[in-house]
Amino acid sequence: MCRLRASTMAEFTGGDDYQAEFDPKAYLGYYKFGEGTCGEEYLNFVLKHYCKTFTSGVVTGDSLIDIGSGPTIHQLLSACESFKEIIVSDYTYRNHQELEKWLKNEPEAFDWTPVVKYVCELEGNRGKEAEKEAKLRKTIKQVLKCDVHQSNPMDPIVLPPADCLVSSLCLESACKDLTAYRIALKNISSLLKPGGHLVLSGVLGCSFYMVGPKRFSCLVLGEEFLREALSDTGFIIQEFEVLSQGQSNLGGSQIRKFLSKPLRSTLEKNLCVCGGGC
């Protein structure tokens, strides 16, 4: 989302910075679909791939955990058709509050209608926006605190292993270096059943992003590192796609999608990743 190169920030923004200064309403400005926002090209791409992933009949099950949901629900609109229960999570309580507003259908909640309409059209259910929102609200069972730096990211709550994890634009914002990223991957993978799926979306090659006037750090990730880190954590890549966006508000960028299937070992996990680089 409007993530830029060449940061000169002295320190990586951490959890305290997010608790004190992350403004969910300013961040949600990137998701005003159809208004030409700088995040719209990215959003178009990931929504198509979420639809493809969760309507394939392959990525299904009883439970899904969304790691680092932020104040957003777009990443779950197609997933709610394939899972009986969804748990959303985030580090900051402001994001919890924003999610609760939407779940309770409060008047001041962010209006996701244009995004929901687009997803319904992708799924061949034009005009079913109200039903889609109701389905997702019913499927989301809990809003939890999550810290990917903990061995149990949901501590002190212990959850049963999930059939699927989703994480969008989270790990590269939470991890100050590549070692921390590897550890965070390992931590979240502990929440996943053997043979389960991880659907991961994010950015490559970016060092910070803006939320209103506040600049937040982003760990610069490369394709080679990401492939290696995922493999070392027990994931395998089945499918890999690259979309060059050209020069836009995101800069010259690439979108990546990965899909994996299990090998013989029950320790290995499935992986589907969408990501954008800038």
PDB file of C-alpha atoms in Angstrom:
ATOM      1  CA  MET A   1       0.000   0.000   0.000  1.00  0.00           C
ATOM      2  CA  CYS A   2       1.932   3.053  -1.177  1.00  0.00           C
ATOM      3  CA  ARG A   3       5.043   1.458   0.237  1.00  0.00           C
ATOM      4  CA  LEU A   4       8.167   3.331  -0.703  1.00  0.00           C
ATOM      5  CA  ARG A   5      11.846   2.692  -1.169  1.00  0.00           C
ATOM      6  CA  ALA A   6      14.885   4.244   0.399  1.00  0.00           C
ATOM      7  CA  SER A   7      13.913   4.821   4.001  1.00  0.00           C
ATOM      8  CA  THR A   8      16.299   6.817   6.178  1.00  0.00           C
ATOM      9  CA  MET A   9      14.556   5.954   9.426  1.00  0.00           C
ATOM     10  CA  ALA A  10      16.923   5.474  12.347  1.00  0.00           C
ATOM     11  CA  GLU A  11      14.811   2.910  14.153  1.00  0.00           C
ATOM     12  CA  PHE A  12      12.351   0.249  13.087  1.00  0.00           C
ATOM     13  CA  THR A  13       8.867   1.085  14.329  1.00  0.00           C
ATOM     14  CA  GLY A  14       7.835  -1.490  16.915  1.00  0.00           C
ATOM     15  CA  GLY A  15       4.777  -2.560  18.839  1.00  0.00           C
ATOM     16  CA  ASP A  16       4.716   0.489  21.099  1.00  0.00           C
ATOM     17  CA  ASP A  17       4.696   2.751  18.039  1.00  0.00           C
ATOM     18  CA  TYR A  18       1.740   0.878  16.585  1.00  0.00           C
ATOM     19  CA  GLN A  19      -0.204   1.018  19.840  1.00  0.00           C
ATOM     20  CA  ALA A  20       0.410   4.760  20.199  1.00  0.00           C
ATOM     21  CA  GLU A  21       0.332   6.060  16.636  1.00  0.00           C
ATOM     22  CA  PHE A  22      -1.283   3.672  14.147  1.00  0.00           C
ATOM     23  CA  ASP A  23      -4.515   5.277  12.930  1.00  0.00           C
ATOM     24  CA  PRO A  24      -6.909   2.641  11.530  1.00  0.00           C
ATOM     25  CA  LYS A  25      -9.141   5.201   9.833  1.00  0.00           C
ATOM     26  CA  ALA A  26      -6.217   6.766   7.978  1.00  0.00           C
ATOM     27  CA  TYR A  27      -4.971   3.322   6.944  1.00  0.00           C
ATOM     28  CA  LEU A  28      -8.405   2.315   5.661  1.00  0.00           C
ATOM     29  CA  GLY A  29      -8.178   5.162   3.175  1.00  0.00           C
ATOM     30  CA  TYR A  30      -6.135   2.793   1.021  1.00  0.00           C
ATOM     31  CA  TYR A  31      -9.175   0.517   0.762  1.00  0.00           C
ATOM     32  CA  LYS A  32     -11.643   3.021  -0.700  1.00  0.00           C
ATOM     33  CA  PHE A  33     -12.195   0.816  -3.714  1.00  0.00           C
ATOM     34  CA  GLY A  34     -13.163   2.521  -6.960  1.00  0.00           C
ATOM     35  CA  GLU A  35     -11.820   5.917  -5.885  1.00  0.00           C
ATOM     36  CA  GLY A  36      -8.426   5.624  -7.559  1.00  0.00           C
ATOM     37  CA  THR A  37      -6.463   5.173  -4.344  1.00  0.00           C
ATOM     38  CA  CYS A  38      -2.847   4.117  -4.640  1.00  0.00           C
ATOM     39  CA  GLY A  39      -3.659   0.738  -3.064  1.00  0.00           C
ATOM     40  CA  GLU A  40      -6.354  -0.148  -5.579  1.00  0.00           C
ATOM     41  CA  GLU A  41      -4.116  -1.997  -8.064  1.00  0.00           C
ATOM     42  CA  TYR A  42      -2.728  -4.149  -5.288  1.00  0.00           C
ATOM     43  CA  LEU A  43      -6.209  -4.735  -3.878  1.00  0.00           C
ATOM     44  CA  ASN A  44      -7.539  -5.778  -7.286  1.00  0.00           C
ATOM     45  CA  PHE A  45      -4.813  -8.364  -7.593  1.00  0.00           C
ATOM     46  CA  VAL A  46      -5.031  -9.904  -4.136  1.00  0.00           C
ATOM     47  CA  LEU A  47      -8.830 -10.096  -4.194  1.00  0.00           C
ATOM     48  CA  LYS A  48      -8.683 -12.057  -7.444  1.00  0.00           C
ATOM     49  CA  HIS A  49      -6.193 -14.477  -5.963  1.00  0.00           C
ATOM     50  CA  TYR A  50      -8.050 -14.844  -2.675  1.00  0.00           C
ATOM     51  CA  CYS A  51     -11.103 -15.709  -4.767  1.00  0.00           C
ATOM     52  CA  LYS A  52      -9.134 -18.207  -6.839  1.00  0.00           C
ATOM     53  CA  THR A  53      -7.555 -19.782  -3.753  1.00  0.00           C
ATOM     54  CA  PHE A  54     -10.673 -20.110  -1.629  1.00  0.00           C
ATOM     55  CA  THR A  55     -13.057 -21.199  -4.374  1.00  0.00           C
ATOM     56  CA  SER A  56     -10.699 -23.874  -5.708  1.00  0.00           C
ATOM     57  CA  GLY A  57     -12.034 -26.546  -3.360  1.00  0.00           C
ATOM     58  CA  VAL A  58      -8.472 -27.233  -2.184  1.00  0.00           C
ATOM     59  CA  VAL A  59      -8.085 -24.686   0.620  1.00  0.00           C
ATOM     60  CA  THR A  60     -10.975 -25.617   2.913  1.00  0.00           C
ATOM     61  CA  GLY A  61     -11.591 -26.841   6.432  1.00  0.00           C
ATOM     62  CA  ASP A  62     -13.177 -26.090   9.766  1.00  0.00           C
ATOM     63  CA  SER A  63     -10.995 -23.277  11.097  1.00  0.00           C
ATOM     64  CA  LEU A  64      -8.983 -20.330   9.765  1.00  0.00           C
ATOM     65  CA  ILE A  65      -6.876 -17.853  11.733  1.00  0.00           C
ATOM     66  CA  ASP A  66      -6.036 -14.441  10.272  1.00  0.00           C
ATOM     67  CA  ILE A  67      -2.676 -13.237  11.591  1.00  0.00           C
ATOM     68  CA  GLY A  68      -2.351  -9.461  11.857  1.00  0.00           C
ATOM     69  CA  SER A  69      -5.732  -8.560  10.414  1.00  0.00           C
ATOM     70  CA  GLY A  70      -5.247  -4.856  10.980  1.00  0.00           C
ATOM     71  CA  PRO A  71      -8.587  -3.048  10.624  1.00  0.00           C
ATOM     72  CA  THR A  72      -9.413  -4.918   7.386  1.00  0.00           C
ATOM     73  CA  ILE A  73     -11.711  -7.756   6.329  1.00  0.00           C
ATOM     74  CA  HIS A  74     -11.141  -7.896   2.550  1.00  0.00           C
ATOM     75  CA  GLN A  75      -8.755 -10.856   2.902  1.00  0.00           C
ATOM     76  CA  LEU A  76     -11.565 -12.980   4.380  1.00  0.00           C
ATOM     77  CA  LEU A  77     -14.455 -12.295   2.020  1.00  0.00           C
ATOM     78  CA  SER A  78     -13.826 -15.367  -0.124  1.00  0.00           C
ATOM     79  CA  ALA A  79     -12.438 -17.442   2.749  1.00  0.00           C
ATOM     80  CA  CYS A  80     -15.718 -17.346   4.681  1.00  0.00           C
ATOM     81  CA  GLU A  81     -17.260 -19.603   2.029  1.00  0.00           C
ATOM     82  CA  SER A  82     -14.712 -22.342   2.711  1.00  0.00           C
ATOM     83  CA  PHE A  83     -14.343 -22.350   6.520  1.00  0.00           C
ATOM     84  CA  LYS A  84     -16.815 -22.805   9.340  1.00  0.00           C
ATOM     85  CA  GLU A  85     -14.968 -20.591  11.808  1.00  0.00           C
ATOM     86  CA  ILE A  86     -12.616 -17.628  11.416  1.00  0.00           C
ATOM     87  CA  ILE A  87     -10.546 -15.994  14.147  1.00  0.00           C
ATOM     88  CA  VAL A  88      -9.160 -12.531  13.429  1.00  0.00           C
ATOM     89  CA  SER A  89      -6.244 -11.078  15.358  1.00  0.00           C
ATOM     90  CA  ASP A  90      -4.047  -8.024  15.659  1.00  0.00           C
ATOM     91  CA  TYR A  91      -1.459  -6.484  17.958  1.00  0.00           C
ATOM     92  CA  THR A  92      -3.182  -3.118  18.405  1.00  0.00           C
ATOM     93  CA  TYR A  93      -6.388  -2.532  20.304  1.00  0.00           C
ATOM     94  CA  ARG A  94      -7.421   0.282  17.962  1.00  0.00           C
ATOM     95  CA  ASN A  95      -7.592  -2.242  15.149  1.00  0.00           C
ATOM     96  CA  HIS A  96      -9.603  -4.567  17.404  1.00  0.00           C
ATOM     97  CA  GLN A  97     -12.061  -1.731  17.956  1.00  0.00           C
ATOM     98  CA  GLU A  98     -12.336  -1.005  14.240  1.00  0.00           C
ATOM     99  CA  LEU A  99     -13.010  -4.673  13.492  1.00  0.00           C
ATOM    100  CA  GLU A 100     -15.632  -4.850  16.235  1.00  0.00           C
ATOM    101  CA  LYS A 101     -17.412  -1.830  14.756  1.00  0.00           C
ATOM    102  CA  TRP A 102     -17.743  -3.645  11.439  1.00  0.00           C
ATOM    103  CA  LEU A 103     -18.764  -6.921  13.071  1.00  0.00           C
ATOM    104  CA  LYS A 104     -21.509  -5.122  14.989  1.00  0.00           C
ATOM    105  CA  ASN A 105     -22.540  -3.211  11.862  1.00  0.00           C
ATOM    106  CA  GLU A 106     -22.173   0.106  13.663  1.00  0.00           C
ATOM    107  CA  PRO A 107     -22.866   3.294  11.652  1.00  0.00           C
ATOM    108  CA  GLU A 108     -19.307   4.623  12.026  1.00  0.00           C
ATOM    109  CA  ALA A 109     -17.711   1.390  10.757  1.00  0.00           C
ATOM    110  CA  PHE A 110     -15.736   1.538   7.515  1.00  0.00           C
ATOM    111  CA  ASP A 111     -17.904   0.934   4.446  1.00  0.00           C
ATOM    112  CA  TRP A 112     -16.589  -2.168   2.692  1.00  0.00           C
ATOM    113  CA  THR A 113     -19.514  -2.312   0.246  1.00  0.00           C
ATOM    114  CA  PRO A 114     -17.516  -1.511  -2.946  1.00  0.00           C
ATOM    115  CA  VAL A 115     -14.960  -4.201  -2.088  1.00  0.00           C
ATOM    116  CA  VAL A 116     -17.657  -6.715  -1.179  1.00  0.00           C
ATOM    117  CA  LYS A 117     -19.477  -5.974  -4.436  1.00  0.00           C
ATOM    118  CA  TYR A 118     -16.291  -6.622  -6.417  1.00  0.00           C
ATOM    119  CA  VAL A 119     -15.656  -9.929  -4.629  1.00  0.00           C
ATOM    120  CA  CYS A 120     -19.248 -11.042  -5.224  1.00  0.00           C
ATOM    121  CA  GLU A 121     -18.815 -10.311  -8.925  1.00  0.00           C
ATOM    122  CA  LEU A 122     -15.571 -12.302  -8.982  1.00  0.00           C
ATOM    123  CA  GLU A 123     -17.376 -15.233  -7.382  1.00  0.00           C
ATOM    124  CA  GLY A 124     -20.306 -15.009  -9.786  1.00  0.00           C
ATOM    125  CA  ASN A 125     -22.705 -13.770  -7.110  1.00  0.00           C
ATOM    126  CA  ARG A 126     -23.520 -10.284  -8.321  1.00  0.00           C
ATOM    127  CA  GLY A 127     -26.031  -8.526  -6.076  1.00  0.00           C
ATOM    128  CA  LYS A 128     -25.313 -10.735  -3.054  1.00  0.00           C
ATOM    129  CA  GLU A 129     -23.340  -8.144  -1.091  1.00  0.00           C
ATOM    130  CA  ALA A 130     -25.633  -8.176   1.955  1.00  0.00           C
ATOM    131  CA  GLU A 131     -25.537 -11.962   2.132  1.00  0.00           C
ATOM    132  CA  LYS A 132     -21.738 -11.960   1.820  1.00  0.00           C
ATOM    133  CA  GLU A 133     -21.275  -9.488   4.674  1.00  0.00           C
ATOM    134  CA  ALA A 134     -23.735 -11.404   6.848  1.00  0.00           C
ATOM    135  CA  LYS A 135     -21.905 -14.667   6.119  1.00  0.00           C
ATOM    136  CA  LEU A 136     -18.532 -13.225   7.097  1.00  0.00           C
ATOM    137  CA  ARG A 137     -19.894 -11.629  10.267  1.00  0.00           C
ATOM    138  CA  LYS A 138     -21.397 -14.968  11.271  1.00  0.00           C
ATOM    139  CA  THR A 139     -18.192 -16.887  10.488  1.00  0.00           C
ATOM    140  CA  ILE A 140     -15.856 -14.606  12.477  1.00  0.00           C
ATOM    141  CA  LYS A 141     -16.033 -15.980  16.010  1.00  0.00           C
ATOM    142  CA  GLN A 142     -13.293 -14.108  17.885  1.00  0.00           C
ATOM    143  CA  VAL A 143     -11.105 -10.991  17.748  1.00  0.00           C
ATOM    144  CA  LEU A 144      -7.846 -11.728  19.585  1.00  0.00           C
ATOM    145  CA  LYS A 145      -4.579 -10.062  20.517  1.00  0.00           C
ATOM    146  CA  CYS A 146      -1.696 -11.406  18.434  1.00  0.00           C
ATOM    147  CA  ASP A 147       2.068 -10.971  18.762  1.00  0.00           C
ATOM    148  CA  VAL A 148       4.064 -12.814  16.102  1.00  0.00           C
ATOM    149  CA  HIS A 149       7.219 -12.480  18.213  1.00  0.00           C
ATOM    150  CA  GLN A 150       5.824 -14.873  20.824  1.00  0.00           C
ATOM    151  CA  SER A 151       6.286 -18.627  20.439  1.00  0.00           C
ATOM    152  CA  ASN A 152       2.515 -18.802  20.905  1.00  0.00           C
ATOM    153  CA  PRO A 153       1.363 -15.661  19.065  1.00  0.00           C
ATOM    154  CA  MET A 154      -2.038 -15.820  20.803  1.00  0.00           C
ATOM    155  CA  ASP A 155      -0.599 -16.145  24.331  1.00  0.00           C
ATOM    156  CA  PRO A 156      -2.108 -16.607  26.875  1.00  0.00           C
ATOM    157  CA  ILE A 157      -4.859 -18.213  24.777  1.00  0.00           C
ATOM    158  CA  VAL A 158      -4.040 -21.655  23.376  1.00  0.00           C
ATOM    159  CA  LEU A 159      -5.964 -22.373  20.186  1.00  0.00           C
ATOM    160  CA  PRO A 160      -6.469 -25.734  18.498  1.00  0.00           C
ATOM    161  CA  PRO A 161      -4.307 -25.972  15.347  1.00  0.00           C
ATOM    162  CA  ALA A 162      -6.100 -24.409  12.389  1.00  0.00           C
ATOM    163  CA  ASP A 163      -6.666 -25.770   8.901  1.00  0.00           C
ATOM    164  CA  CYS A 164      -5.539 -22.471   7.384  1.00  0.00           C
ATOM    165  CA  LEU A 165      -3.664 -19.317   8.309  1.00  0.00           C
ATOM    166  CA  VAL A 166      -4.033 -16.033   6.444  1.00  0.00           C
ATOM    167  CA  SER A 167      -1.622 -13.155   6.907  1.00  0.00           C
ATOM    168  CA  SER A 168      -1.648  -9.962   4.875  1.00  0.00           C
ATOM    169  CA  LEU A 169       0.969  -7.175   5.056  1.00  0.00           C
ATOM    170  CA  CYS A 170       1.866  -8.203   8.593  1.00  0.00           C
ATOM    171  CA  LEU A 171       5.221  -9.922   9.019  1.00  0.00           C
ATOM    172  CA  GLU A 172       7.288  -7.406   7.059  1.00  0.00           C
ATOM    173  CA  SER A 173       5.755  -4.641   9.198  1.00  0.00           C
ATOM    174  CA  ALA A 174       6.381  -6.460  12.486  1.00  0.00           C
ATOM    175  CA  CYS A 175       9.921  -7.802  11.950  1.00  0.00           C
ATOM    176  CA  LYS A 176      12.942  -5.539  12.134  1.00  0.00           C
ATOM    177  CA  ASP A 177      15.368  -7.954  10.475  1.00  0.00           C
ATOM    178  CA  LEU A 178      15.505 -11.216   8.554  1.00  0.00           C
ATOM    179  CA  THR A 179      16.223 -13.276  11.654  1.00  0.00           C
ATOM    180  CA  ALA A 180      13.110 -11.911  13.338  1.00  0.00           C
ATOM    181  CA  TYR A 181      11.110 -12.700  10.183  1.00  0.00           C
ATOM    182  CA  ARG A 182      12.266 -16.317  10.239  1.00  0.00           C
ATOM    183  CA  ILE A 183      11.334 -16.633  13.907  1.00  0.00           C
ATOM    184  CA  ALA A 184       7.920 -15.047  13.311  1.00  0.00           C
ATOM    185  CA  LEU A 185       7.234 -17.482  10.471  1.00  0.00           C
ATOM    186  CA  LYS A 186       8.075 -20.359  12.778  1.00  0.00           C
ATOM    187  CA  ASN A 187       5.877 -18.913  15.527  1.00  0.00           C
ATOM    188  CA  ILE A 188       2.777 -18.525  13.371  1.00  0.00           C
ATOM    189  CA  SER A 189       3.295 -21.918  11.747  1.00  0.00           C
ATOM    190  CA  SER A 190       2.861 -23.476  15.196  1.00  0.00           C
ATOM    191  CA  LEU A 191      -0.826 -22.476  14.927  1.00  0.00           C
ATOM    192  CA  LEU A 192      -1.291 -24.583  11.789  1.00  0.00           C
ATOM    193  CA  LYS A 193      -2.202 -28.241  11.460  1.00  0.00           C
ATOM    194  CA  PRO A 194       0.275 -30.508   9.627  1.00  0.00           C
ATOM    195  CA  GLY A 195      -0.745 -30.373   5.978  1.00  0.00           C
ATOM    196  CA  GLY A 196      -2.630 -27.100   6.557  1.00  0.00           C
ATOM    197  CA  HIS A 197      -2.453 -24.018   4.365  1.00  0.00           C
ATOM    198  CA  LEU A 198      -0.792 -20.640   4.812  1.00  0.00           C
ATOM    199  CA  VAL A 199      -2.108 -17.857   2.590  1.00  0.00           C
ATOM    200  CA  LEU A 200       0.427 -15.049   2.811  1.00  0.00           C
ATOM    201  CA  SER A 201       0.311 -11.686   1.079  1.00  0.00           C
ATOM    202  CA  GLY A 202       2.728  -8.820   1.385  1.00  0.00           C
ATOM    203  CA  VAL A 203       5.314  -6.585  -0.200  1.00  0.00           C
ATOM    204  CA  LEU A 204       8.858  -7.140  -1.416  1.00  0.00           C
ATOM    205  CA  GLY A 205      11.629  -4.584  -1.634  1.00  0.00           C
ATOM    206  CA  CYS A 206      10.013  -1.835   0.456  1.00  0.00           C
ATOM    207  CA  SER A 207      11.348  -0.109   3.551  1.00  0.00           C
ATOM    208  CA  PHE A 208       8.442   1.966   4.869  1.00  0.00           C
ATOM    209  CA  TYR A 209       4.826   2.997   4.339  1.00  0.00           C
ATOM    210  CA  MET A 210       2.689   5.946   5.356  1.00  0.00           C
ATOM    211  CA  VAL A 211      -0.412   6.012   7.521  1.00  0.00           C
ATOM    212  CA  GLY A 212      -1.563   9.595   7.492  1.00  0.00           C
ATOM    213  CA  PRO A 213       1.498  11.683   8.467  1.00  0.00           C
ATOM    214  CA  LYS A 214       3.160   8.791  10.288  1.00  0.00           C
ATOM    215  CA  ARG A 215       5.835   6.688   8.620  1.00  0.00           C
ATOM    216  CA  PHE A 216       6.024   3.030   9.622  1.00  0.00           C
ATOM    217  CA  SER A 217       8.922   0.725   8.901  1.00  0.00           C
ATOM    218  CA  CYS A 218       8.779  -2.226   6.534  1.00  0.00           C
ATOM    219  CA  LEU A 219      11.385  -4.974   6.360  1.00  0.00           C
ATOM    220  CA  VAL A 220      12.958  -5.125   2.906  1.00  0.00           C
ATOM    221  CA  LEU A 221      12.301  -8.636   1.605  1.00  0.00           C
ATOM    222  CA  GLY A 222      13.684 -10.305  -1.492  1.00  0.00           C
ATOM    223  CA  GLU A 223      12.358 -13.270  -3.414  1.00  0.00           C
ATOM    224  CA  GLU A 224      15.355 -15.487  -2.726  1.00  0.00           C
ATOM    225  CA  PHE A 225      15.175 -14.919   1.020  1.00  0.00           C
ATOM    226  CA  LEU A 226      11.427 -15.468   1.137  1.00  0.00           C
ATOM    227  CA  ARG A 227      11.652 -18.749  -0.740  1.00  0.00           C
ATOM    228  CA  GLU A 228      14.414 -19.961   1.564  1.00  0.00           C
ATOM    229  CA  ALA A 229      12.699 -18.869   4.776  1.00  0.00           C
ATOM    230  CA  LEU A 230       9.429 -20.524   3.826  1.00  0.00           C
ATOM    231  CA  SER A 231      11.169 -23.735   2.828  1.00  0.00           C
ATOM    232  CA  ASP A 232      13.179 -23.803   6.068  1.00  0.00           C
ATOM    233  CA  THR A 233       9.931 -23.419   8.033  1.00  0.00           C
ATOM    234  CA  GLY A 234       8.427 -26.486   6.371  1.00  0.00           C
ATOM    235  CA  PHE A 235       6.460 -24.910   3.512  1.00  0.00           C
ATOM    236  CA  ILE A 236       6.806 -25.819  -0.144  1.00  0.00           C
ATOM    237  CA  ILE A 237       5.909 -23.696  -3.160  1.00  0.00           C
ATOM    238  CA  GLN A 238       3.673 -25.247  -5.780  1.00  0.00           C
ATOM    239  CA  GLU A 239       2.832 -22.198  -7.853  1.00  0.00           C
ATOM    240  CA  PHE A 240       4.648 -18.909  -8.379  1.00  0.00           C
ATOM    241  CA  GLU A 241       3.313 -15.943 -10.327  1.00  0.00           C
ATOM    242  CA  VAL A 242       4.785 -12.517 -11.037  1.00  0.00           C
ATOM    243  CA  LEU A 243       2.824  -9.501 -12.214  1.00  0.00           C
ATOM    244  CA  SER A 244       4.849  -6.451 -13.210  1.00  0.00           C
ATOM    245  CA  GLN A 245       2.826  -3.359 -12.476  1.00  0.00           C
ATOM    246  CA  GLY A 246       5.052  -0.862 -14.245  1.00  0.00           C
ATOM    247  CA  GLN A 247       5.329   2.692 -12.984  1.00  0.00           C
ATOM    248  CA  SER A 248       2.445   3.573 -10.710  1.00  0.00           C
ATOM    249  CA  ASN A 249       1.903   5.075  -7.295  1.00  0.00           C
ATOM    250  CA  LEU A 250       3.425   1.914  -5.933  1.00  0.00           C
ATOM    251  CA  GLY A 251       6.512   2.403  -8.056  1.00  0.00           C
ATOM    252  CA  GLY A 252       7.869  -0.193 -10.486  1.00  0.00           C
ATOM    253  CA  SER A 253       6.589  -3.272  -8.755  1.00  0.00           C
ATOM    254  CA  GLN A 254       6.004  -6.948  -8.944  1.00  0.00           C
ATOM    255  CA  ILE A 255       3.147  -9.009  -7.589  1.00  0.00           C
ATOM    256  CA  ARG A 256       3.909 -12.560  -6.564  1.00  0.00           C
ATOM    257  CA  LYS A 257       1.698 -15.551  -5.897  1.00  0.00           C
ATOM    258  CA  PHE A 258       2.807 -18.906  -4.544  1.00  0.00           C
ATOM    259  CA  LEU A 259       0.827 -22.090  -4.037  1.00  0.00           C
ATOM    260  CA  SER A 260       2.034 -25.288  -2.452  1.00  0.00           C
ATOM    261  CA  LYS A 261       0.862 -28.814  -1.845  1.00  0.00           C
ATOM    262  CA  PRO A 262       2.018 -31.297   0.807  1.00  0.00           C
ATOM    263  CA  LEU A 263       4.832 -33.752   0.315  1.00  0.00           C
ATOM    264  CA  ARG A 264       4.836 -37.145   1.998  1.00  0.00           C
ATOM    265  CA  SER A 265       5.925 -35.818   5.350  1.00  0.00           C
ATOM    266  CA  THR A 266       3.065 -34.719   7.588  1.00  0.00           C
ATOM    267  CA  LEU A 267       5.296 -31.945   8.928  1.00  0.00           C
ATOM    268  CA  GLU A 268       5.144 -29.995   5.699  1.00  0.00           C
ATOM    269  CA  LYS A 269       2.489 -27.418   5.128  1.00  0.00           C
ATOM    270  CA  ASN A 270       0.746 -25.919   2.133  1.00  0.00           C
ATOM    271  CA  LEU A 271       1.469 -22.368   1.085  1.00  0.00           C
ATOM    272  CA  CYS A 272      -0.287 -19.802  -1.050  1.00  0.00           C
ATOM    273  CA  VAL A 273       1.271 -16.345  -1.159  1.00  0.00           C
ATOM    274  CA  CYS A 274       0.273 -13.146  -2.923  1.00  0.00           C
ATOM    275  CA  GLY A 275       2.570 -10.182  -2.629  1.00  0.00           C
ATOM    276  CA  GLY A 276       3.495  -6.847  -4.104  1.00  0.00           C
ATOM    277  CA  GLY A 277       6.901  -5.274  -4.301  1.00  0.00           C
ATOM    278  CA  CYS A 278       7.774  -1.671  -4.926  1.00  0.00           C
TER     279      CYS A 278
END
